[in-house]
Coordinates of C-alpha atoms in Angstrom, one line a residue:
X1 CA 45.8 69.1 23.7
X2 CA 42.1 69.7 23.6
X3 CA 42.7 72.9 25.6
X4 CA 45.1 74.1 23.7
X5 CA 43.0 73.8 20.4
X6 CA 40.3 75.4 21.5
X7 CA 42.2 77.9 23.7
X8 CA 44.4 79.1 20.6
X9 CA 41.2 79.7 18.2
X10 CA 39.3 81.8 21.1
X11 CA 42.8 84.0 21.2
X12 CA 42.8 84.1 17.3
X13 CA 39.2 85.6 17.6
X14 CA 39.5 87.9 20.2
X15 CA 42.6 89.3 17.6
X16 CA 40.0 89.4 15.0
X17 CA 37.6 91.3 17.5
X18 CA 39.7 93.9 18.7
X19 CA 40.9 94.3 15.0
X20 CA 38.0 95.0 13.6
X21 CA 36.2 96.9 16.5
X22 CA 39.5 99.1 15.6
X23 CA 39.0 99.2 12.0
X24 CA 35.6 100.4 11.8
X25 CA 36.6 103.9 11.7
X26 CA 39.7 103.9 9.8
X27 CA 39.6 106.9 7.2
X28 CA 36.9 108.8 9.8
X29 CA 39.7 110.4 12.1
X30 CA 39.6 110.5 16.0
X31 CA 37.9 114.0 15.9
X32 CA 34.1 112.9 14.9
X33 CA 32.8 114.0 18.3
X34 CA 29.9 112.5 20.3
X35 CA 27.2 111.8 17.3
X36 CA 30.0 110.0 15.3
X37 CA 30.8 108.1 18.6
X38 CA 27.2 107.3 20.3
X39 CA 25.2 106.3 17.3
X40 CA 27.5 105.9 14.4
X41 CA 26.8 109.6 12.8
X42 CA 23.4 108.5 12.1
X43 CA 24.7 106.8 9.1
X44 CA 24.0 103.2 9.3
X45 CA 22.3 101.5 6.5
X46 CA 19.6 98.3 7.3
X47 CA 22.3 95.8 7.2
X48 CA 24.4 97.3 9.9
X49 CA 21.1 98.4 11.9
X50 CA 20.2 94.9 11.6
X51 CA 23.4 92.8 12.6
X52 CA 23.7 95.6 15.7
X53 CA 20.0 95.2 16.9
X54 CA 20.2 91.4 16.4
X55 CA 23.6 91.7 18.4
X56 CA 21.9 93.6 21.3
X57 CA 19.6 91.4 21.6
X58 CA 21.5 88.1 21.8
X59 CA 23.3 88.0 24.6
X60 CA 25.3 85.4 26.3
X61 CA 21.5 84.7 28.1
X62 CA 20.5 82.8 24.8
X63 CA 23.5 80.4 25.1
X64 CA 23.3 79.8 29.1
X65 CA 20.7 81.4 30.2
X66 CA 18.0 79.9 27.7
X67 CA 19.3 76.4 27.2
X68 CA 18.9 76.8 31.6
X69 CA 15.7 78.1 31.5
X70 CA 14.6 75.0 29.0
X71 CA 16.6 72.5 31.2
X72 CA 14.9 73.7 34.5
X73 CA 11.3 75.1 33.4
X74 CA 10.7 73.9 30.0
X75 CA 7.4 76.4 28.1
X76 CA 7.9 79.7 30.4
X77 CA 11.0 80.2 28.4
X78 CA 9.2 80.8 25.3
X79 CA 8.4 84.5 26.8
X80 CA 11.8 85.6 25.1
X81 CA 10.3 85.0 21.7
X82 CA 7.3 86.5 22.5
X83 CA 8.3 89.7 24.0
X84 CA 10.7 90.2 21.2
X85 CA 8.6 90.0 18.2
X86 CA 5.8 91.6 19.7
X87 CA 8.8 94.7 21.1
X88 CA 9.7 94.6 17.0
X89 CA 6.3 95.6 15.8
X90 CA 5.8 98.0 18.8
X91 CA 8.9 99.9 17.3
X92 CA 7.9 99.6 13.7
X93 CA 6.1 102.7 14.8
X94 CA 8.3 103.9 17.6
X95 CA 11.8 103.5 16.2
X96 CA 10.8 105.8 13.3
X97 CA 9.7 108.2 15.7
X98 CA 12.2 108.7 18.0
X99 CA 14.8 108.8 15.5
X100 CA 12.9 111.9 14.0
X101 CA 12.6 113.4 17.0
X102 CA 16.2 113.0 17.8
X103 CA 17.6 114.1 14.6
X104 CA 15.3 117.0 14.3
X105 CA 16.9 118.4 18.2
X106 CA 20.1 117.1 17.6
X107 CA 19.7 114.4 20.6
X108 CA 21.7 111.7 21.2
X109 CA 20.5 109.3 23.6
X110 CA 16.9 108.6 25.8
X111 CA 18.4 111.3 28.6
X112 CA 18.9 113.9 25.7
X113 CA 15.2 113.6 24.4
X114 CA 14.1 113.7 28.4
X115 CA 15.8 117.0 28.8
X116 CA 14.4 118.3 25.8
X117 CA 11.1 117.2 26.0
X118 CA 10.1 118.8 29.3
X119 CA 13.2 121.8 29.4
X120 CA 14.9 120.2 32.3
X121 CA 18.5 119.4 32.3
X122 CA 18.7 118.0 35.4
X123 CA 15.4 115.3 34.9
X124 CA 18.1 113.9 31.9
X125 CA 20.8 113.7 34.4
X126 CA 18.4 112.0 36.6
X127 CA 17.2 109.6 34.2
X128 CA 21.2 108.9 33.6
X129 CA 21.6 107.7 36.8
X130 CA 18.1 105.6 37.0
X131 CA 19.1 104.2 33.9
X132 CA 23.0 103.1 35.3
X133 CA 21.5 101.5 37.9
X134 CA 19.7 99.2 36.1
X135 CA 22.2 98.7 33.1
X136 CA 25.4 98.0 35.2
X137 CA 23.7 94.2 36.1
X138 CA 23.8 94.0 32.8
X139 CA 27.0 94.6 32.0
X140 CA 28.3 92.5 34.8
X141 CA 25.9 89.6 33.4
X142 CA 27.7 89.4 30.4
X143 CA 31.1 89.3 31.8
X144 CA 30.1 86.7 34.3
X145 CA 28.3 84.5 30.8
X146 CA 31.6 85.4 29.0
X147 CA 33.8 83.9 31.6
X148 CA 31.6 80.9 32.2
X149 CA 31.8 80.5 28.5
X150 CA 35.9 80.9 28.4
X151 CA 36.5 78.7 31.0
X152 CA 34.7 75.8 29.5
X153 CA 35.8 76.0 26.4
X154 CA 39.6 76.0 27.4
X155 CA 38.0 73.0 29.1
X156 CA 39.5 74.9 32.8
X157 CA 42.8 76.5 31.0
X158 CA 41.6 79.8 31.7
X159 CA 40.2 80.7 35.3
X160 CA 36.7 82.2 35.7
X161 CA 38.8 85.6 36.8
X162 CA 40.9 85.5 33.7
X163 CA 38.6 84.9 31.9
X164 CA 36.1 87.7 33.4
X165 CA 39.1 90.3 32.8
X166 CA 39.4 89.3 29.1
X167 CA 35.8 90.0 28.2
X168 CA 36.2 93.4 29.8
X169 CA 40.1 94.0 27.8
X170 CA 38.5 93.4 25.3
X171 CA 35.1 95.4 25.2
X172 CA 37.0 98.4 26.2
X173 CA 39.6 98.3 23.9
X174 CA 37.8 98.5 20.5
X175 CA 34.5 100.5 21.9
X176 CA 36.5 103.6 23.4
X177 CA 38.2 103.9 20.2
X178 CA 35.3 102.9 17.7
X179 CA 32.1 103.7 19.7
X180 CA 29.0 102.3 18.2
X181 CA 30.6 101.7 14.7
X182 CA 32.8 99.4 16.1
X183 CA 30.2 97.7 17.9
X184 CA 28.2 97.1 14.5
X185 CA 31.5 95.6 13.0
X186 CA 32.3 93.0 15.3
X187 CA 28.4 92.2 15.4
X188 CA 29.0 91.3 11.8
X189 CA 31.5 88.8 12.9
X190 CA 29.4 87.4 16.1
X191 CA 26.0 87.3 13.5
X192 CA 27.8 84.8 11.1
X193 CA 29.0 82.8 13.9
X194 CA 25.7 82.3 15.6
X195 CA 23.6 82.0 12.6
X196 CA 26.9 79.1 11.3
X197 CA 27.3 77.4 15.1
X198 CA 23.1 76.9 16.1
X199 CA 22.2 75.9 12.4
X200 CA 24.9 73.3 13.1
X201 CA 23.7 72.6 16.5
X202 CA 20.4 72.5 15.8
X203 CA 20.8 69.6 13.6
X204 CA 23.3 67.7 15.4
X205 CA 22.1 67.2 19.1
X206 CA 19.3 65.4 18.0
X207 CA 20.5 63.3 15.5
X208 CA 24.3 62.3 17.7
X209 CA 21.7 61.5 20.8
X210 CA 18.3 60.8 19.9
X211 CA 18.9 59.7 16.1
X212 CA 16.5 62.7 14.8
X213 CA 13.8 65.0 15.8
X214 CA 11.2 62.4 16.1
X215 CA 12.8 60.3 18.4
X216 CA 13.7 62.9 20.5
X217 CA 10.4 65.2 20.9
X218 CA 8.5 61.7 21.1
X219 CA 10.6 61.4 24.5
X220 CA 10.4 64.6 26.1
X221 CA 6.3 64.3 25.0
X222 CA 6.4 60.7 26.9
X223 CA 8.7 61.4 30.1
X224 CA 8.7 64.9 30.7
X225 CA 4.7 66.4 29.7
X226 CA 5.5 69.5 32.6
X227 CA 7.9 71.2 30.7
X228 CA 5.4 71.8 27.7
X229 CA 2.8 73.9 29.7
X230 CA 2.4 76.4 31.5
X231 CA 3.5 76.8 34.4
X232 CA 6.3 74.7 33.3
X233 CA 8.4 72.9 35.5
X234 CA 9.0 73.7 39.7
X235 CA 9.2 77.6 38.0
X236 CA 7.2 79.2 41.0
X237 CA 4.2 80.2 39.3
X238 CA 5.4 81.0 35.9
X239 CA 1.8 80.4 34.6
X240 CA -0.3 81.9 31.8
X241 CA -1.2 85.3 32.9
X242 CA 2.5 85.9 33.9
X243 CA 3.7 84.9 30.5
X244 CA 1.3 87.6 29.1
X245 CA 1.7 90.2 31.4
X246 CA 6.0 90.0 30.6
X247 CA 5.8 89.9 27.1
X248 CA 3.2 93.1 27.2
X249 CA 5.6 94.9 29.6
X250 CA 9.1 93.6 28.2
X251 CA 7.7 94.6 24.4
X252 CA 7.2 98.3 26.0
X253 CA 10.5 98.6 27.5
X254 CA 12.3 97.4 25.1
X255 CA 11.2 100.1 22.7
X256 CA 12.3 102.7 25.3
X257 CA 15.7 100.5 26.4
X258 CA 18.5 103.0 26.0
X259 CA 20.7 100.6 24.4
X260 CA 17.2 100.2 21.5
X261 CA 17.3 103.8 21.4
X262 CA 20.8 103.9 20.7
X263 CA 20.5 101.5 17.8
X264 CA 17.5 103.9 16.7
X265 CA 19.2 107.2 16.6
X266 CA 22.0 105.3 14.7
X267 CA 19.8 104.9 11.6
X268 CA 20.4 106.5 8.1
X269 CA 16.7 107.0 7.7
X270 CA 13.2 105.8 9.1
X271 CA 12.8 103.3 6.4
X272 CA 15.7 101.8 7.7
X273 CA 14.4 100.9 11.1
X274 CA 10.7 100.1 9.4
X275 CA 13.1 97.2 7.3
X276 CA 15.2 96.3 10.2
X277 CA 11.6 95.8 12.4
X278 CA 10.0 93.4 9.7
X279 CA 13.5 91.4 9.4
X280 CA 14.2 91.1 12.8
X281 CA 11.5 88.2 14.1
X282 CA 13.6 86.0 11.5
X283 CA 16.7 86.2 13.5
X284 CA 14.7 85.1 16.6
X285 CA 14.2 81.9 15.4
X286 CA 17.6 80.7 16.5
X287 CA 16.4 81.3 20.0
X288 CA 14.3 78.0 19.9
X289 CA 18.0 76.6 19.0
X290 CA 19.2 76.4 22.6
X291 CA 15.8 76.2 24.4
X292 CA 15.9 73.0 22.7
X293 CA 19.3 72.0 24.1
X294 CA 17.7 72.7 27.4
X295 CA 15.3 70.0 26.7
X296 CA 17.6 67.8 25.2
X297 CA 20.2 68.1 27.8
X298 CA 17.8 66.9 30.4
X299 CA 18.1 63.3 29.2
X300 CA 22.0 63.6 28.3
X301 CA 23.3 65.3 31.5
X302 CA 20.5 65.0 33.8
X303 CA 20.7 66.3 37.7
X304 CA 21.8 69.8 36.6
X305 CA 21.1 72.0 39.7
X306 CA 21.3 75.6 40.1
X307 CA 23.9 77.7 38.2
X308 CA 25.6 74.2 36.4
X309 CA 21.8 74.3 34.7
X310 CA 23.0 77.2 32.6
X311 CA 25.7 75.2 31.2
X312 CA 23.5 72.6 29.7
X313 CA 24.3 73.5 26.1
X314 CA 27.9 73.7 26.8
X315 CA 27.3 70.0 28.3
X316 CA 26.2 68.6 25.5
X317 CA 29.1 70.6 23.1
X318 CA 32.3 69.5 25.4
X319 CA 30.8 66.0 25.3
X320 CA 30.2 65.3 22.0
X321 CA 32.2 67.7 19.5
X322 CA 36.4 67.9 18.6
X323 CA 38.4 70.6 20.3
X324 CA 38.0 72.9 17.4
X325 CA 34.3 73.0 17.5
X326 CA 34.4 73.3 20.7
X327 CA 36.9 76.9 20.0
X328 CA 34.3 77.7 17.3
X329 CA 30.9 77.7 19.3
X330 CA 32.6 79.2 22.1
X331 CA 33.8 82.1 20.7
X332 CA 30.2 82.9 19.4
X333 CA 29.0 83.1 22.7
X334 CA 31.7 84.7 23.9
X335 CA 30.8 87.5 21.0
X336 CA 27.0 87.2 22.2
X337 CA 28.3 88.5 25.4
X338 CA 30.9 90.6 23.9
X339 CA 28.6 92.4 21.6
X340 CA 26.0 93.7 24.1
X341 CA 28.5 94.3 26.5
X342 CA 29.5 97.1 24.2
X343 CA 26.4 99.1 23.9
X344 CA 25.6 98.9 27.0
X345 CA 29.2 100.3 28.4
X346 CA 28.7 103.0 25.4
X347 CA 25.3 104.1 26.4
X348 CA 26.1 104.7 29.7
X349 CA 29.4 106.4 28.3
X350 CA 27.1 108.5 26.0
X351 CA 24.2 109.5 28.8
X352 CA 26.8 110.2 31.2
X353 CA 29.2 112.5 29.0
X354 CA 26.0 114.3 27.4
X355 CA 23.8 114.5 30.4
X356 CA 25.4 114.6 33.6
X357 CA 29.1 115.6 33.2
X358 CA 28.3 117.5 29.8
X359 CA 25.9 119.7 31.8
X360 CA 28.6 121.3 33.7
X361 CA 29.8 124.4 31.7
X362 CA 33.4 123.8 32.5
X363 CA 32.8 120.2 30.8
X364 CA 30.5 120.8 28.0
X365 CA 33.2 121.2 25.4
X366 CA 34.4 117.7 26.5
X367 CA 31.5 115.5 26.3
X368 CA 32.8 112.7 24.1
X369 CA 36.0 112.7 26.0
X370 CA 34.4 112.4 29.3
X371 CA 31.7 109.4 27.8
X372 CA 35.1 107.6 26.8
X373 CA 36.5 107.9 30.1
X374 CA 33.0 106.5 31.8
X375 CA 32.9 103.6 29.3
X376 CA 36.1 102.3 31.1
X377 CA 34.7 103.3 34.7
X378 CA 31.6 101.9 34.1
X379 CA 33.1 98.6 32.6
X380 CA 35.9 98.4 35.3
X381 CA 33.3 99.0 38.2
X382 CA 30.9 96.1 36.9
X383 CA 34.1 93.7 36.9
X384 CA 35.6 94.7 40.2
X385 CA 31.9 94.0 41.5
X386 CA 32.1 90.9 39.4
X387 CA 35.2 90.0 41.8
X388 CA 34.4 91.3 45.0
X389 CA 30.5 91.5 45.6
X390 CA 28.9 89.8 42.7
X391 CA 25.2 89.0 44.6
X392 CA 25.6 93.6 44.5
X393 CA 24.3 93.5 40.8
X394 CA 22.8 90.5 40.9
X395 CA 20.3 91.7 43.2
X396 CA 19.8 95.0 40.7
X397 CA 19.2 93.0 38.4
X398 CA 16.3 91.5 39.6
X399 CA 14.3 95.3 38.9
X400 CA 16.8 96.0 35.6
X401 CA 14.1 95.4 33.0
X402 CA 10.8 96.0 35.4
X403 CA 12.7 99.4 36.7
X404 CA 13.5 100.6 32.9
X405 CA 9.8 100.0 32.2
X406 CA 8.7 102.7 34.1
X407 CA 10.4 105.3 31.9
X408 CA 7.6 104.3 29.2
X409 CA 5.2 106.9 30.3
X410 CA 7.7 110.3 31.1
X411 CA 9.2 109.1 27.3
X412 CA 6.8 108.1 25.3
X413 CA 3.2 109.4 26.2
X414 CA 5.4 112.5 26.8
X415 CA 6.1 112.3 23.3
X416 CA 2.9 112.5 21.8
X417 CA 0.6 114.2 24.3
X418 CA 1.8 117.7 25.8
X419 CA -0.7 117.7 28.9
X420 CA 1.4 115.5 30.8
X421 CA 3.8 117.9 32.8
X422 CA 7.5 117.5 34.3
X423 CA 5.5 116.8 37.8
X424 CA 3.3 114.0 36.5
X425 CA 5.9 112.5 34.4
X426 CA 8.2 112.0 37.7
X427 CA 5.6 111.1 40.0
X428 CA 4.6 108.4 38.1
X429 CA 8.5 107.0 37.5
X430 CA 8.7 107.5 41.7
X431 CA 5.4 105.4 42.5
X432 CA 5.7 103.2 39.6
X433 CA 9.6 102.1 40.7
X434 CA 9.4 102.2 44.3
X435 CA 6.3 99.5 44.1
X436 CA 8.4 97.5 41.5
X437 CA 11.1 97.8 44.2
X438 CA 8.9 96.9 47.2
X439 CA 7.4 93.5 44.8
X440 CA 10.5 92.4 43.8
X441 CA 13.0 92.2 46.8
X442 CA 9.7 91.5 49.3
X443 CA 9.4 88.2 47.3
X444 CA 6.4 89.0 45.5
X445 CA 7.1 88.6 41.4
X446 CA 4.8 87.2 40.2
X447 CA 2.1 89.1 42.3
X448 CA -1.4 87.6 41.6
X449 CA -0.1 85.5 38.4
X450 CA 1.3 88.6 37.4
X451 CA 4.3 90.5 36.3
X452 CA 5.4 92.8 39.2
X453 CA 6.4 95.8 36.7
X454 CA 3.0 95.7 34.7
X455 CA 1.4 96.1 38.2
X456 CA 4.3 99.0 38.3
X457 CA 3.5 100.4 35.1
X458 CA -0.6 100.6 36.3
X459 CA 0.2 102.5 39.2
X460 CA 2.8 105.0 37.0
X461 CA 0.3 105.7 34.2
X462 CA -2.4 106.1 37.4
X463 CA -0.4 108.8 38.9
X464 CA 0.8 110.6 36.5
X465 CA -2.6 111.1 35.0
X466 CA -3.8 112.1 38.7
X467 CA -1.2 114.8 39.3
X468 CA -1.6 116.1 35.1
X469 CA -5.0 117.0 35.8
X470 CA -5.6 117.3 39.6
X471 CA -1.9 118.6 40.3
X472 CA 0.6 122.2 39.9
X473 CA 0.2 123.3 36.3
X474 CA 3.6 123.1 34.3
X475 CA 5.6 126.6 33.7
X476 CA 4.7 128.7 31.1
X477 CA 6.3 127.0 27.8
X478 CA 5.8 128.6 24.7
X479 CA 7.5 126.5 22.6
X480 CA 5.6 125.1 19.5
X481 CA 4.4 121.6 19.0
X482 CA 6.5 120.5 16.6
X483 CA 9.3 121.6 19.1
X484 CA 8.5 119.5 22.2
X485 CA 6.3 116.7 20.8
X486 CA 7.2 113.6 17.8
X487 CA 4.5 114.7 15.6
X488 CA 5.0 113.1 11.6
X489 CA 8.5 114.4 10.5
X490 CA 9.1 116.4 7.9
X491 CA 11.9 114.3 6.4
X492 CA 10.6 112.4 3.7
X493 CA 10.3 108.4 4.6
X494 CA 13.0 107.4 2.2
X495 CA 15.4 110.2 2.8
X496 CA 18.9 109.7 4.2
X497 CA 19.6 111.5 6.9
X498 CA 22.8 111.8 5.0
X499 CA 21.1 113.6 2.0
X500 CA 21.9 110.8 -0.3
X501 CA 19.2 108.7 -2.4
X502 CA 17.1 105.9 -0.7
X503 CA 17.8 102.1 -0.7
X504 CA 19.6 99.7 1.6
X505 CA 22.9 100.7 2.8
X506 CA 25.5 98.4 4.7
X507 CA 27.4 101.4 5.8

C-alpha cells in the first residue's frame, strides 16, 4: 500500500513536469531558433533567473550527497555554502559582464564568446569538447541520485534501471521541445517543493527523534566533537587550508561553469543578474537542512558505510513519515536532479550545435536542430554508461569541477586584458589540466593541504603569462577594443534587453 501511495504521486508529478516543461512556450511557436532555445531569448525577468540559478544549483547532491557528506565527515561539508555565496558575489560583477558581452556579439554560450574573443572557431569547438567531458559526469550523477531517489521512495517498486530510464524520459521530453524556458518552469515547481519539504524537515527530525534542537546538538557536541572541525571525520585530510583553497577555486569556476553562463545570457538585463546575485545566498540556507540530517542520522541509522551513507536523509524520511510524504519529498529530489539535468543536457546541446556542428557550412543553417538532436545523444550516452560502465564517468568526475576551472584564465582574464594571446590562453588550459589530471587519478587531491585544481589554476595563470610575454606574438588583429574585450556596456543598467522599461519581470 505504502508503495503504491507514494509510487502514484511521483507519476502524478512527473505528469505535471513534463506538462509544464511543455507549456512554457505555448504561444512562442517551434521556429524561435537557437537564442529562443539556449537562453530563453534573453528575456527572463529576476524571478525566473532566480528559481533557474537556484535550480542549477541544487542538485540531487544536496539531498544524498550532503546529508552523506554530514553523516560521514561532519564540518568539511560546509565548503558548499562557502563556495556558493562567495561564487555569488564573484558574479555580481561577472554575470553582468558576460551577458553584455554576449548580447553585444550575438553569442550564445561560453564556446561562442571563446571563438569570438580570440577569432578562432576551432578553439570554441575545442572548448566544446573540454567542456563535454567534464559535464557528461554530471549528467550521469543526476540520473544515478534520481534513481536512488525513485527506488526508495516506491519503497523498491521501481528498479534502480527503471527508475534511471525515467529521469532521462523525462528530461528529454520537455527540454528538446522547451529548451531553457522550460527548464525555468519546472524549476518553479521543484523551488516550491524544496523550500515546502526542508522547512518541514528541518523542524521535524529533531523534534520526532531528539525532542528539539537542544537536545539534539547537545548530543552530537557530547558524542561526536570530530564532526565539528576541521578535518572532520576519517575525511583524508579535508583540513583548513583545503577548505579554503575549494571554496576560492569552486567560486571562480562557477562563474565561468557553462551551465552559470547559460543562466547569465538568459537575463532580461544586467540588473537582473545584480538582484538575482544578492538574493541567491538566501536560498543556500536550506543547504544546512540536510547536512543536519547527516548529523542526525548518525544516531538514528548508525553503521551507514559507503554509498548507503548517501541515503541517510531518505533513512530517516521512510522511517518516520506516511507514504504520502514520503511521495512528496521524493519527488522534490527527484526535481533537484531533474532540474540540473536539464541545463546541463541543453548546454551541451547548445555548444555542440553552435560550435562544433554549426561550424560546418553545410550545417550552419541547422544549428538549433542539430543541439536538439545532441541533447538526446548526450542524455542517452550518460544513461547507457549509467548501465553498462558507470565507474567511466565516475572517474571523470573526479577532474569535472577542477578541469572546468582551468577555463578561468583563456575566459575571463581574456576578457578584460588583450595582451594575453590565443597561444598563452591554451597553454595555460594544457599545463593547468594535464597537472589537475596527473593529481587527481595519482591519488594526490589534496596535495599539501591543498586543492589539486588551485595548484592547477597556479601553474595555468604561470604559463600563460610566460608564453604572453616571452612567447610568438598573436596575428595581426585590428579589431577595436570594445570588439574583443567586456569593457562597461553601453546598455544602460536598467534597460531590458527587450527594449521595455526596468523593474522585476517573472517572464
Amino acid at each position: 500500500m505504502n508503495a503504491t501511495v507514494a509510487t502514484a504521486i511521483f507519476a502524478g508529478f512527473m505528469v505535471l513536469t513534463v506538462a509544464l516543461g511543455l507549456l512554457a512556450v505555448r504561444g512562442r511557436g517551434a521556429g524561435g531558433g537557437l537564442t529562443e532555445w539556449s537562453v530563453g531569448g534573453r528575456s527572463l525577468g529576476t524571478v525566473f533567473i532566480w528559481v533557474l540559478m537556484a535550480g542549477e544549483s541544487y542538485t540531487s547532491f544536496s539531498y544524498l550527497g550532503a546529508a552523506g557528506w554530514g553523516y560521514n565527515f561532519g564540518a568539511p561539508v560546509l565548503y558548499v555554502l562557502a563556495y556558493m555565496s562567495c561564487g555569488y558575489a564573484i558574479g555580481y560583477v561577472v554575470g553582468p559582464m558576460l551577458w553584455a558581452y554576449a548580447r553585444r556579439h550575438g553569442l550564445v554560450g561560453i564556446t561562442d564568446i571563446v571563438a569570438h574573443r580570440y577569432r578562432r572557431p576551432w578553439l570554441g569547438a575545442a572548448v566544446a569538447v573540454l567542456a563535454t567531458v567534464c559535464l557528461l559526469p554530471y549528467i550521469q550523477l543526476q540520473i544515478t541520485g534520481m534513481g536512488v531517489v525513485v527506488s526508495t521512495l516506491s519503497y523498491g517498486a521501481i528498479s534502480l534501471n527503471w527508475a534511471y530510464f525515467i529521469g532521462f524520459a523525462v528530461t528529454t521530453a520537455f527540454v528538446v521541445v522547451s529548451g531553457l524556458r522550460g527548464s525555468a518552469w519546472v524549476s518553479v515547481l521543484k523551488d516550491i517543493l524544496v523550500i515546502v519539504t526542508l522547512g518541514f524537515l528541518a523542524v521535524y527530525v529533531p523534534l520526532h527523534y531528539f525532542g528539539g534542537y537542544g537536545p539534539f546538538l547537545d548530543r552530537i557536541v557530547a558524542e561526536k566533537p570530530q564532526w565539528l572541525t576541521f578535518p572532520g571525520h576519517a575525511s583524508g585530510g579535508l583540513g583548513q587550508s583545503w577548505f579554503i583553497t575549494t571554496t576560492v577555486i569552486n567560486s571562480l569556476t562557477v562563474v565561468i561553469f557553462p551551465t552559470t553562463v547559460a543562466g547569465y545570457l538568459s537575463a532580461r538585463n544586467a540588473d537582473a543578474l545584480r538582484r538575482n546575485a544578492m538574493y541567491l545566498p538566501f536560498y543556500n540556507v536550506l543547504l544546512f537542512v540536510p547536512m543536519l540530517l547527516g548529523l542526525a542520522a548518525l544516531f538514528v541509522v548508525p553503521g551507514l558505510a559507503g554509498a548507503d551513507s548517501n541515503l541517510a536523509l531518505f533513512k530517516l524520511v521512510v522511517d518516520s513519515l506516511p507514504a504520502w510524504a514520503v511521495g512528496v519529498i521524493g519527488v522534490a529530489a527527484a526535481l533537484s536532479s531533474i532540474v540540473p539535468m536539464a541545463i546541463f543536457m541543453l548546454v551541451i546541446g547548445t555548444m555542440w550545435g553552435r560550435s562544433v556542428l554549426g561550424a560546418v557550412p553545410k550545417l550552419a543553417s541547422r544549428q538549433k536542430l542539430w543541439s536538439q538532436v545532441v541533447v538526446v545523444a548526450a542524455g542517452g550516452l550518460a544513461l547507457l554508461l549509467t548501465y553498462t560502465a558507470p565507474n567511466t564517468l565516475v572517474r571523470l568526475s573526479l577532474i569535472s569541477y577542477e578541469g572546468m576551472a582551468q577555463l578561468v584564465p583563456m575566459l575571463l582574464l581574456g576578457l578584460v586584458w588583450r595582451r594575453l594571446t590565443m597561444y598563452a590562453a591554451v597553454s595555460g588550459l594544457a599545463a593547468g589540466f594535464a597537472l589537475v589530471c596527473v593529481l587527481v587519478f595519482g591519488g594526490h587531491d589534496p596535495i599539501w593541504g591543498m586543492n589539486a585544481g588551485i595548484v592547477g589554476l597556479a601553474l595555468n595563470v604561470a604559463v600563460a603569462l610566460a608564453v604572453t610575454w616571452l612567447g610568438p606574438r598573436e596575428r595581426s588583429d585590428d579589431r577595436p577594443d570594445a570588439e574583443v574585450l567586456a569593457l562597461d556596456d553601453e546598455f544602460p543598467r536598467a534597460e531590458s534587453a527587450a527594449g521595455v522599461g526596468p523593474g522585476v519581470s517573472v517572464g
